[in-house]
Structures are given as C-alpha cells and as structure tokens.
Tab-separated table of C-alpha atoms and ligand atoms in Angstrom:
chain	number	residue	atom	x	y	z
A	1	UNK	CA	5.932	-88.308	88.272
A	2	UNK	CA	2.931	-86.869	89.872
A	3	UNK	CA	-0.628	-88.483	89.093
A	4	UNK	CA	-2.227	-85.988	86.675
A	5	UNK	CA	-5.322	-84.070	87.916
A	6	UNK	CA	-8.762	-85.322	86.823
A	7	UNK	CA	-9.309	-84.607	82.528
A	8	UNK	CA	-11.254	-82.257	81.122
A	9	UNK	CA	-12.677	-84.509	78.954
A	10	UNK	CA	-14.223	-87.894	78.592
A	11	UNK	CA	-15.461	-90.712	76.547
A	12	UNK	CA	-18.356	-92.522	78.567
A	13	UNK	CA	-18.942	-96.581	76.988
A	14	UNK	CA	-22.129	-97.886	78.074
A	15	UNK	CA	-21.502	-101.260	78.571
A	16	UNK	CA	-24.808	-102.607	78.892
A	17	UNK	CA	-25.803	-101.212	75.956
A	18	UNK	CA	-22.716	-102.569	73.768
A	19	UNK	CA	-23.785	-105.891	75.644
A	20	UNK	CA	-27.542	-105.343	74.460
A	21	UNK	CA	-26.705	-104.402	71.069
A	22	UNK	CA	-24.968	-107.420	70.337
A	23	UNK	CA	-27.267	-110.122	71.827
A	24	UNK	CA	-29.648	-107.734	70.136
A	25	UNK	CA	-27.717	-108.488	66.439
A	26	UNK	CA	-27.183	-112.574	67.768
A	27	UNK	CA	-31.096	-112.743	68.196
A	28	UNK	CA	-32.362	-110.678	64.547
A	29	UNK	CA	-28.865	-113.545	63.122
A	30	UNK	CA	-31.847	-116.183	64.088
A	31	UNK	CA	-30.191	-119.639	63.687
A	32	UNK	CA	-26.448	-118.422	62.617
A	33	UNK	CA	-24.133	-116.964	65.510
A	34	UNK	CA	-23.168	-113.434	65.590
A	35	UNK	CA	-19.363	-112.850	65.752
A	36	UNK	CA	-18.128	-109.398	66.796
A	37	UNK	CA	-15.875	-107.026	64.601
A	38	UNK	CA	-13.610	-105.871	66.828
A	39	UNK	CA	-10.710	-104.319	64.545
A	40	UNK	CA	-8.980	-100.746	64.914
A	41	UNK	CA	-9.624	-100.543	69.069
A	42	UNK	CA	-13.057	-101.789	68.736
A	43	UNK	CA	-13.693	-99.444	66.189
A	44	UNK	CA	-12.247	-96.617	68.560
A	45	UNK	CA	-13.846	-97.160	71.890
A	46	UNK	CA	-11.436	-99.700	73.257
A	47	UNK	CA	-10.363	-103.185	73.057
A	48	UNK	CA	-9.710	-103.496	76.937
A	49	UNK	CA	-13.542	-101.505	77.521
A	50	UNK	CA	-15.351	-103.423	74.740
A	51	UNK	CA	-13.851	-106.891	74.291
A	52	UNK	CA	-14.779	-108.283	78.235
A	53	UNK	CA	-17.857	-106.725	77.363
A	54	UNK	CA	-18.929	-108.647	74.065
A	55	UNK	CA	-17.213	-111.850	75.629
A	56	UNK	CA	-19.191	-111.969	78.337
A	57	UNK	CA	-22.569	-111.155	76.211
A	58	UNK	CA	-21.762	-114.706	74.423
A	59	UNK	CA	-19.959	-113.592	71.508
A	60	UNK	CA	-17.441	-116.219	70.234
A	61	UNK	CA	-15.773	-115.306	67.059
A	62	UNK	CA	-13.916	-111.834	66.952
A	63	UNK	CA	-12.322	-110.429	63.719
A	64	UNK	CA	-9.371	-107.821	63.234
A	65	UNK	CA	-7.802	-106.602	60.855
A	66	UNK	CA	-4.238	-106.269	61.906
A	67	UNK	CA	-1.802	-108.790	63.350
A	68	UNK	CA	-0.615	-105.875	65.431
A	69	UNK	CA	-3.705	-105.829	67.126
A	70	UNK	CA	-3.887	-110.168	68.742
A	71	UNK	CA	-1.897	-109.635	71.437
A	72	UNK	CA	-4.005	-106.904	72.977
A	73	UNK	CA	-7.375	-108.820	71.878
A	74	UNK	CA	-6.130	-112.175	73.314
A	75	UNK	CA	-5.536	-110.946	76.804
A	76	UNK	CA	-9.820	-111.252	76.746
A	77	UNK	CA	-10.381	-113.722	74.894
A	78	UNK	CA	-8.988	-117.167	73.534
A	79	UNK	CA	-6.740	-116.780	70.616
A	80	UNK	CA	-8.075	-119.076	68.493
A	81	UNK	CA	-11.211	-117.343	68.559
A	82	UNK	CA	-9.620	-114.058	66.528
A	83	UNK	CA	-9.652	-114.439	63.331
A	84	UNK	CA	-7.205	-112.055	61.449
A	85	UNK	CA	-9.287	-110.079	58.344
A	86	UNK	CA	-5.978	-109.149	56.277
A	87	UNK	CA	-4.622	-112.501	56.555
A	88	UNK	CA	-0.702	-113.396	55.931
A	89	UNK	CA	1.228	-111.179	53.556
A	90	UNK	CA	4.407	-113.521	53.575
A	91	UNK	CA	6.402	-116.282	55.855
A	92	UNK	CA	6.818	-113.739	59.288
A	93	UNK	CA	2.878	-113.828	59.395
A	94	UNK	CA	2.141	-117.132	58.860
A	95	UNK	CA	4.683	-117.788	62.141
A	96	UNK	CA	3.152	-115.218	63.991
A	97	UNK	CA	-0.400	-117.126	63.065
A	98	UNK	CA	1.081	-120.438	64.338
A	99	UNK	CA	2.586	-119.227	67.275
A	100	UNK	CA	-0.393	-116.647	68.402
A	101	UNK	CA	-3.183	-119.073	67.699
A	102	UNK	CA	-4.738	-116.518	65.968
A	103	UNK	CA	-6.944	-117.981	62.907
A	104	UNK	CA	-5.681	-116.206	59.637
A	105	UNK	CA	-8.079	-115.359	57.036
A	106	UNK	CA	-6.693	-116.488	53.890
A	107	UNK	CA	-7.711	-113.826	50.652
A	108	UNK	CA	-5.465	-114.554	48.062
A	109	UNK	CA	-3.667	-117.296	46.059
A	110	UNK	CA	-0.517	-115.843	47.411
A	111	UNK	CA	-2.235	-115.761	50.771
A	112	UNK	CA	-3.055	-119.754	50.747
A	113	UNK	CA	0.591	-120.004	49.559
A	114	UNK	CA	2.050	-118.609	52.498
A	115	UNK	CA	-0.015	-120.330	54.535
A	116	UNK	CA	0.184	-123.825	53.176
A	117	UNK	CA	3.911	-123.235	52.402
A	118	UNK	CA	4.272	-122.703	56.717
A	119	UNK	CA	2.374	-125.616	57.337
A	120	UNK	CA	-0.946	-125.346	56.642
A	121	UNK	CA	-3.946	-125.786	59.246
A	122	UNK	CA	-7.298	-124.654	60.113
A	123	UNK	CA	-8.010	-121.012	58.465
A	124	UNK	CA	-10.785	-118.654	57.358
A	125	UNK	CA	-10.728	-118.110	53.667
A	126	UNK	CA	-12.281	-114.861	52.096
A	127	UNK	CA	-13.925	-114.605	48.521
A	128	UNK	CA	-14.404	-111.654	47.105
A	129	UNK	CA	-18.297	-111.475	45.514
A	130	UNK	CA	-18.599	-108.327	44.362
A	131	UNK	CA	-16.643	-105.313	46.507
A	132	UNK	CA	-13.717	-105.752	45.274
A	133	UNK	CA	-11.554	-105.284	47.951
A	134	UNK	CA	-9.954	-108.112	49.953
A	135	UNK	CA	-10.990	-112.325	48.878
A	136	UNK	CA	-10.182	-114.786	45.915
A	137	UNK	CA	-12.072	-113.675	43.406
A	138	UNK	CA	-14.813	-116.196	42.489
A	139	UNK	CA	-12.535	-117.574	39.519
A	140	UNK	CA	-9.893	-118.978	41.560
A	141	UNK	CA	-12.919	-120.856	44.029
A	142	UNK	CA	-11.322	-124.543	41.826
A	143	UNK	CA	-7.718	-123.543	42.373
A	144	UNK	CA	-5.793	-126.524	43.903
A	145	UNK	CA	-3.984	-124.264	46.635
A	146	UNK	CA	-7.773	-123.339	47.907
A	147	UNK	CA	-8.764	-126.979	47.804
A	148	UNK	CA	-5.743	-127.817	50.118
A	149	UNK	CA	-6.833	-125.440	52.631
A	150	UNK	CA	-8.657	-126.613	56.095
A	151	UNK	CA	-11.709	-123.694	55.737
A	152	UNK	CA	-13.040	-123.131	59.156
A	153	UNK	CA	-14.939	-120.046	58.396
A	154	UNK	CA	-16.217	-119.573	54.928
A	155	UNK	CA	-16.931	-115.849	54.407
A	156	UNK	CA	-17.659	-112.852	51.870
A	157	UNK	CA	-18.326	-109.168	52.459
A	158	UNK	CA	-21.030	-107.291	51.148
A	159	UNK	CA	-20.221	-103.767	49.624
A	160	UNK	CA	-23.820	-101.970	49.715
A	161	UNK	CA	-25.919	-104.026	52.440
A	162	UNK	CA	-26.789	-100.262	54.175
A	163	UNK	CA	-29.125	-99.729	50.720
A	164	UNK	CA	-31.749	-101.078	48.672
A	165	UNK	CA	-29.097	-102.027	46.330
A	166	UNK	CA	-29.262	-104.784	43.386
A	167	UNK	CA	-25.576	-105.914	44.507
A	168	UNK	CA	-27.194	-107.497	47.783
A	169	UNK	CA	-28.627	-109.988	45.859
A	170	UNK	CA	-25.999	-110.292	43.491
A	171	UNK	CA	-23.214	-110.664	45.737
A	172	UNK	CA	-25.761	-113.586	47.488
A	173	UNK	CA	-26.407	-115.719	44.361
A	174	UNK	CA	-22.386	-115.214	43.832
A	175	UNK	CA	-21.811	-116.479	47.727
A	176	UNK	CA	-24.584	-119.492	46.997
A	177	UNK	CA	-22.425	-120.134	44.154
A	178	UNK	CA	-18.939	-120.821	45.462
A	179	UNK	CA	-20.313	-122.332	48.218
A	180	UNK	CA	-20.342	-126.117	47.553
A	181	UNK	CA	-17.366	-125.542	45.255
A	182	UNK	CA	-14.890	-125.173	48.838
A	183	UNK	CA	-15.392	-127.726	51.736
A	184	UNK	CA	-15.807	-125.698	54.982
A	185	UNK	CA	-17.396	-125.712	58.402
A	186	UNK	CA	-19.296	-122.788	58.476
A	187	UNK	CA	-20.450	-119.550	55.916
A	188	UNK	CA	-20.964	-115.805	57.235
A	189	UNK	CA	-21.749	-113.335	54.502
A	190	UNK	CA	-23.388	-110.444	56.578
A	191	UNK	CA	-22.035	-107.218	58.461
A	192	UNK	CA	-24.291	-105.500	60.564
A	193	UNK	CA	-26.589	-103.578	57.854
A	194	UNK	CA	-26.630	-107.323	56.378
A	195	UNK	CA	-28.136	-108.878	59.611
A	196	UNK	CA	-31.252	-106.897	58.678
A	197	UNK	CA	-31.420	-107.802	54.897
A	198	UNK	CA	-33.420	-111.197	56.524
A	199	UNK	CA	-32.612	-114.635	57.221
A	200	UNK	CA	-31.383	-115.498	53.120
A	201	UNK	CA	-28.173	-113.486	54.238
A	202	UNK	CA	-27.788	-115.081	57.676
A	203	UNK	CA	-25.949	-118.477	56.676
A	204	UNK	CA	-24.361	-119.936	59.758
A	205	UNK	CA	-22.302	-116.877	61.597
A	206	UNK	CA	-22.575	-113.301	60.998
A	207	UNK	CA	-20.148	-110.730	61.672
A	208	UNK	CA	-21.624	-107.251	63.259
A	209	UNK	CA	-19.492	-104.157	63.911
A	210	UNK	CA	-20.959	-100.717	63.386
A	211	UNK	CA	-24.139	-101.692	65.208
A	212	UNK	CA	-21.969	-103.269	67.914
A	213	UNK	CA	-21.053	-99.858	69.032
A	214	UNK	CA	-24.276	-97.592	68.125
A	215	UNK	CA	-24.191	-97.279	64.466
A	216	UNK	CA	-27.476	-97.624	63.024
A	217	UNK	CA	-26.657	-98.400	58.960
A	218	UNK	CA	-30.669	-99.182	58.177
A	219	UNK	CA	-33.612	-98.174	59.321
A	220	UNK	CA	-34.929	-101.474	60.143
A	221	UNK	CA	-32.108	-101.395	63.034
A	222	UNK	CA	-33.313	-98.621	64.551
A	223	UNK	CA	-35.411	-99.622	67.590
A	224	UNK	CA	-32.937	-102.710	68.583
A	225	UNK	CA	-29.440	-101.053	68.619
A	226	UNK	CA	-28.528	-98.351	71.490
A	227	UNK	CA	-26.145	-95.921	71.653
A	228	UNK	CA	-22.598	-97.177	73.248
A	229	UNK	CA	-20.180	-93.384	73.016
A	230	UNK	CA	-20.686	-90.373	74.709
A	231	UNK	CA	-18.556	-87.998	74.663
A	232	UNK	CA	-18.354	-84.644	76.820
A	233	UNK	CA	-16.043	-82.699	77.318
A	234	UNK	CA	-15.797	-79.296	80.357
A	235	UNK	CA	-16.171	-75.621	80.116
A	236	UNK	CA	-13.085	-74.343	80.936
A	237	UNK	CA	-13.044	-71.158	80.742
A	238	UNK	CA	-16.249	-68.350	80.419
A	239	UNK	CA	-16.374	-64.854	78.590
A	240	UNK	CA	-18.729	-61.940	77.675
A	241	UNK	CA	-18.309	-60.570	74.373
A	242	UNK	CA	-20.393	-57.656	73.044
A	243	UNK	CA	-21.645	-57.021	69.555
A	244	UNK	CA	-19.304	-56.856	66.523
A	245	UNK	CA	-17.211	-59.226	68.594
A	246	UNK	CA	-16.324	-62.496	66.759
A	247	UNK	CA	-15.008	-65.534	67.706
A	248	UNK	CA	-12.444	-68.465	66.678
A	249	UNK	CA	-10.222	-69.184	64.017
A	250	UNK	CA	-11.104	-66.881	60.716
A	251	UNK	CA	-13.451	-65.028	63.014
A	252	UNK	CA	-16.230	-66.382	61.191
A	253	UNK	CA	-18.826	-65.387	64.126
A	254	UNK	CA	-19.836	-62.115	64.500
A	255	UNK	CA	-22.102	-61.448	68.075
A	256	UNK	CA	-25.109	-59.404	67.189
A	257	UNK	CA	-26.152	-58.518	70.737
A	258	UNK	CA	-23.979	-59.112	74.658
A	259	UNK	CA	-23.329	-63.151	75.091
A	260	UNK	CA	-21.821	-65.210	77.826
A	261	UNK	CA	-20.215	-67.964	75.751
A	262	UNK	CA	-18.110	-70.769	77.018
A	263	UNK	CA	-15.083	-72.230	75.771
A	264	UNK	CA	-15.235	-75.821	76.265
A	265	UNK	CA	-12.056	-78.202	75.779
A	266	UNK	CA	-12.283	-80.309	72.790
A	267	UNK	CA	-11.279	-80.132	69.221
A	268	UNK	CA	-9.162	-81.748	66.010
A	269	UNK	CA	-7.266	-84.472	68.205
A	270	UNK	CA	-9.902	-85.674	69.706
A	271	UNK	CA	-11.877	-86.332	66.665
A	272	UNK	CA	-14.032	-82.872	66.679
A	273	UNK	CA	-13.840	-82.015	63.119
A	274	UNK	CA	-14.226	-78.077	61.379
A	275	UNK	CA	-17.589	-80.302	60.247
A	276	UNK	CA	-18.855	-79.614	63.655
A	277	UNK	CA	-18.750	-76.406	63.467
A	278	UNK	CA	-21.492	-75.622	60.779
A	279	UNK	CA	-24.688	-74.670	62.718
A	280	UNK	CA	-23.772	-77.671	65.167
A	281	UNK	CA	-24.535	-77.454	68.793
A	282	UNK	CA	-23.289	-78.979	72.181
A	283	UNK	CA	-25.662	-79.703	74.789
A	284	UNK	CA	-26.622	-79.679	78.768
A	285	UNK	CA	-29.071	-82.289	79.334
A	286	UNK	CA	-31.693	-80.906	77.044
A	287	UNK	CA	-30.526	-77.670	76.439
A	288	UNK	CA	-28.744	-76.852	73.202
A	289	UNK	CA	-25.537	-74.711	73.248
A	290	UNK	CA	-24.876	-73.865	69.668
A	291	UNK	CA	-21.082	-73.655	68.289
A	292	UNK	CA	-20.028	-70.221	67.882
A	293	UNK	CA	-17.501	-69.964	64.103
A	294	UNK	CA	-14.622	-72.720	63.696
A	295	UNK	CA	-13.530	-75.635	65.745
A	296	UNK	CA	-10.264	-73.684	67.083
A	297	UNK	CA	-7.608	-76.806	67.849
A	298	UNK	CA	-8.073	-77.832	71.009
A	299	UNK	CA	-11.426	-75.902	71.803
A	300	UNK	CA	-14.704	-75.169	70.474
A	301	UNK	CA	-17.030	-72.141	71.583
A	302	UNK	CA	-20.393	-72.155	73.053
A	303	UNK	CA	-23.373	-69.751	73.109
A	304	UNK	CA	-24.512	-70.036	77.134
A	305	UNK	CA	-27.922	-68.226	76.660
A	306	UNK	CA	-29.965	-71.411	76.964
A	307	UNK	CA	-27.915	-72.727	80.435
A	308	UNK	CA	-26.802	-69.076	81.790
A	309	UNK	CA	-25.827	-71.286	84.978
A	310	UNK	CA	-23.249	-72.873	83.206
A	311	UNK	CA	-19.612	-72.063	84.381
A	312	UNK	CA	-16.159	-73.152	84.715
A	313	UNK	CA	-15.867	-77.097	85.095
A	314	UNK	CA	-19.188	-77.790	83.894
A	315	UNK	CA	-19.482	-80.595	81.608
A	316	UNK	CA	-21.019	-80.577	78.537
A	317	UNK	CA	-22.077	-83.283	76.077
A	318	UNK	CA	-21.270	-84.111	72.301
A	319	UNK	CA	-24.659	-85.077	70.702
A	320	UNK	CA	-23.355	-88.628	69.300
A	321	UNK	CA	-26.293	-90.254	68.611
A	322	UNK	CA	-24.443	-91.581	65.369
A	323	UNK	CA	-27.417	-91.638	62.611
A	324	UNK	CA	-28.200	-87.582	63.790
A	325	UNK	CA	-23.960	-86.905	63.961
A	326	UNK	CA	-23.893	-88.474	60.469
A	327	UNK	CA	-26.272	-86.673	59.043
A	328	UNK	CA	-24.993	-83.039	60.540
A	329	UNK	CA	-21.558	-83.722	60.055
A	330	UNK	CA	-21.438	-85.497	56.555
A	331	UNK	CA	-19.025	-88.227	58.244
A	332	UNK	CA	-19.752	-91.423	58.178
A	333	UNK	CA	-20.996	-93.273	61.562
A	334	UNK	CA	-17.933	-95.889	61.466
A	335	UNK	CA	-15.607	-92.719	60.609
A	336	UNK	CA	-17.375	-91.196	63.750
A	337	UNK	CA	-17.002	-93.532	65.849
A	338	UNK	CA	-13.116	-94.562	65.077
A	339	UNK	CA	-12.130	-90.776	64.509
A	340	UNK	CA	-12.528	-90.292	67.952
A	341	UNK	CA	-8.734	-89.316	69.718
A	342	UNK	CA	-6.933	-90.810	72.550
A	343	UNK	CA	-7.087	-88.088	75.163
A	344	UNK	CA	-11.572	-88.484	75.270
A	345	UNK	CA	-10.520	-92.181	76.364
A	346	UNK	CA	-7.620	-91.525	78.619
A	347	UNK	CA	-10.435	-89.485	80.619
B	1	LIG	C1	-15.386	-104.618	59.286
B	1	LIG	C2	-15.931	-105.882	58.800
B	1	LIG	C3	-17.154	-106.366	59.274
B	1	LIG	C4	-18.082	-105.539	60.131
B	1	LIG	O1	-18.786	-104.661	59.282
B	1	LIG	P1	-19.825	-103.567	59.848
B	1	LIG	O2	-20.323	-102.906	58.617
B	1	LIG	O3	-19.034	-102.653	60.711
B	1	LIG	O4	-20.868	-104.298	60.607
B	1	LIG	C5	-17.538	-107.625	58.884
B	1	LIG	N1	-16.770	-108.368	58.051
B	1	LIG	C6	-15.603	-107.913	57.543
B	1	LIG	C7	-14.830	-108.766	56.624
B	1	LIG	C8	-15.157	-106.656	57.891
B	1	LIG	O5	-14.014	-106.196	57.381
C-alpha cells in the first residue's frame, strides 16, 4: 500500500507540559510520591506519547485499569511498577499477574482468594471508604484472607474530592481507621482534586490523573496545571451561502445576511459531540469562528467573517482548555479528554 497523504486533522500533546503538570502534582504531594494514572490510553492521549513522558519526569508508580492494557504500558516502563486497578477476577488473571510482573490490586474477598489461591505475593489492596465502587468494604479490613496478603500499596479512592464535600473528611477518618488494622508498606488515598485537599490527604503516594493531562477538578489547581491536548482539525472545503440559506443536519441555521463559511473536518468519531454545536465556536489564533447548526458526522461548519483569509487547508483549533470545554459542553473534563477518537491521534 501507498503511504497515506498528510491528515486533516490532529491531536497536538505538549509534552513539557504533561511533564510539568506532574512534577507540578509530585511537589503540591509534599512528602508522599505522586504516581501517575495512566489507564484507558492515558486517559485518551496515548500510552506510547504520555508514558516516556511521565517516566522520565520521575514518576514511579503507574495504575491501569485493565490487564489488556500491561503489555503496551510495560514496553516504557518496568512491570512491576503497574499496578492493575481492577485486580484479578479469577485463576487466568492471577497467571497473567505472575507472569507480567504487573502488581494486582486486590478489591475483594474473592479477589485475595484468587490471588492467594495462585500463590500469593506482593499486591496492592483497595478498600472501599465511602464510593462504593471497587475495595473491601471497611468490614472485611479483619478478614483472615486480607491478613495473609503481602500489601505493598495500601489505597482508597475518594468519591467527591473535586467539592467542598463532607465525604472528604469522612472517607479520611474511614482511611485513618483501617489503616493500622492491615500491615502494609505504603497508603495513597488522593486523586488529583485530592492532592489539593492539603497535606491530611497526602499519606505516603498519591495517584494523579485528570490533572496529569490538563484537567483542572478545583480551583486551587488552577495556576499549577497546563494544558496537555490540542486538537485542530483543517478547512477543507469553503462556501458562500446567502440569506435564508441554512446549514447542517436538521438545518437548524438559518444565514441572515451573505457568509463565507468553512467546512472544517471533524465530528462524532473523533470525539466532537452535537454538544459542540450549541453557540460553540472554533478558533484561528485569537479569532473566534462560531459553529454554524449541528455537528454533521464527520464535519462541523464555520462562520469565516472574523478570518475572511481563511481557505482550503487552513487549520483551525478546538478550544480545549478543559475547565472552559466543560463548562460549554456539559461533559465532563475526564469524558473530554478520553472521548477523543483515534483518527485526531493517528494525525
Ligand atoms: C482513575 C483513578 C485515579 C486518578 O483519578 P483522577 O481523578 O483522574 O486524578 C486514582 N486512583 C484510582 C483508584 C483511580 O481509579
């Protein structure tokens, strides 16, 4: 086959400023370590862009979700620094633990089962304070399968540390709690928004993602995290339409005097959203090209007036500062960020 022309569209990572952002989240950690979420493709923008990236920052502790997803991770970093968030369902996990090196984190009875059952070893081990999701639930801290475990990594999640919420502290005490109850080398409670809830929710290692890559969940965050995805995408074709013309799916633009307008080549697959669409805008350095009606597929439309030397091949840029996208799209900034499709990063 033929190497395919250049893309009309791209997803540009800034590595330094992944690179800042996370010795930015190791320094506010103070004395605990930051770790580095790294699950679902580095929350979209790439394990093979991202993970040389955060190694070479200094981060030394990398979490996934997925066994699916070691093997890609651990050609960039050592195996036994990946520690595997949904731990092992039943005996084929466990082996592929053991013969990975990847560190499993245990988050059930069933969970320390399996693992003990294929031989046991060093492991993370998840309680659940208060979210309700994945973790032993405080209860089972005494069970006699958890005290057989080797705990490396010591950790709960916390469900609400982006607010002023009364389950930060709860979901603390709950951690303080359990804590002395299960030998282990080291505790890590916080996420990113966590980091900035102060030192009581540092413990020894905390475990950043969103901010990694952009995503600012609090306001005290602000000033020390960068943005990391840009997306832009080209003009590819130009038009003039006249008034009473409309444009896009459901026509739900009407022109109301003669516009150039631009058709520019992203859309649903590539994580542009119909939420876009609603008074959203596009942008040329610092001029703002407003949507024109629906997200259509693979395109959106642009009004030209404010950069009439726009043409064909021009490139154009998402706005994706990720606080400013949530808050015009209604998505979330970690559903912005991993939303985004494979074709931006193929570019
Ligand atoms: C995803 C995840 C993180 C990272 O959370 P952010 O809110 O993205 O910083 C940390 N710990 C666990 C257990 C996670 O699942």
């Amino acid at each position: 086959m033929a190497e395919a022309p250049p893309p009309s569209l791209r997803l540009t990572i800034d590595r330094d400023a992944l690179a800042h952002n996370w010795r930015a989240l190791d320094r506010l950690s103070g004395r605990a370590s930051a770790g580095a979420a790294v699950k679902a493709d580095c929350y979209g923008l790439g394990f093979d862009t991202c993970l040389p990236v955060l190694r070479d920052a200094g981060a030394k502790d990398f979490f996934v979700a997925h066994w699916s997803e070691v093997a890609t991770v651990a050609r960039h970093v050592d195996p036994r620094s990946i520690a595997v968030l949904h731990g092992p369902a039943n005996r084929a996990d466990a082996d592929y633990a053991r013969a990975s090196g990847a560190v499993p984190v245990i988050n059930s009875l069933h969970q320390a089962k399996q693992w003990l059952d294929s031989g046991g070893g060093p492991c993370d081990l998840m309680v659940d304070s208060g979210i309700n999701r994945l973790g032993i639930s405080l209860s089972e801290a005494g069970d006699l399968l958890v005290a057989q475990l080797d705990v490396r990594v010591l950790m709960s999640h916390l469900a609400s540390s982006d607010e002023d919420s009364a389950l930060n502290a709860w979901q603390l005490g709950a951690f303080r709690e359990v804590l002395p109850m299960i030998a282990h080398k080291r505790a890590s409670l916080a996420n990113s928004a966590g980091i900035a809830l102060g030192p009581d929710y540092h413990f020894d290692m905390t475990r950043p993602g969103l901010a990694l890559y952009g995503g600012v969940p609090r306001g005290e965050l602000e000033n020390a995290i960068r943005q990391v995805a840009y997306p832009e995408a080209a003009i590819i074709q130009t038009r003039s339409i006249a008034p009473g013309d409309t444009v896009g799916y459901n026509a739900t633009f009407t022109a109301d005097r003669d516009m150039r307008v631009g058709v520019v080549s992203i859309g649903y697959a590539d994580g542009i959203l119909r939420c876009w669409g609603n008074s959203g805008a596009l942008k040329h350095g610092e001029h703002a090209l407003p949507i024109l009606g629906k997200v259509s597929m693979d395109m959106v439309v642009i009004d030209l007036s404010a950069a009439p030397e726009l043409s064909e091949g021009d490139w154009v840029q998402l706005p994706y500062r990720l606080p400013d996208a949530a808050q015009h799209t209604g998505l979330s900034q970690y559903e912005l960020l991993t939303v985004l499709g494979r074709r931006l990063k193929s570019g």
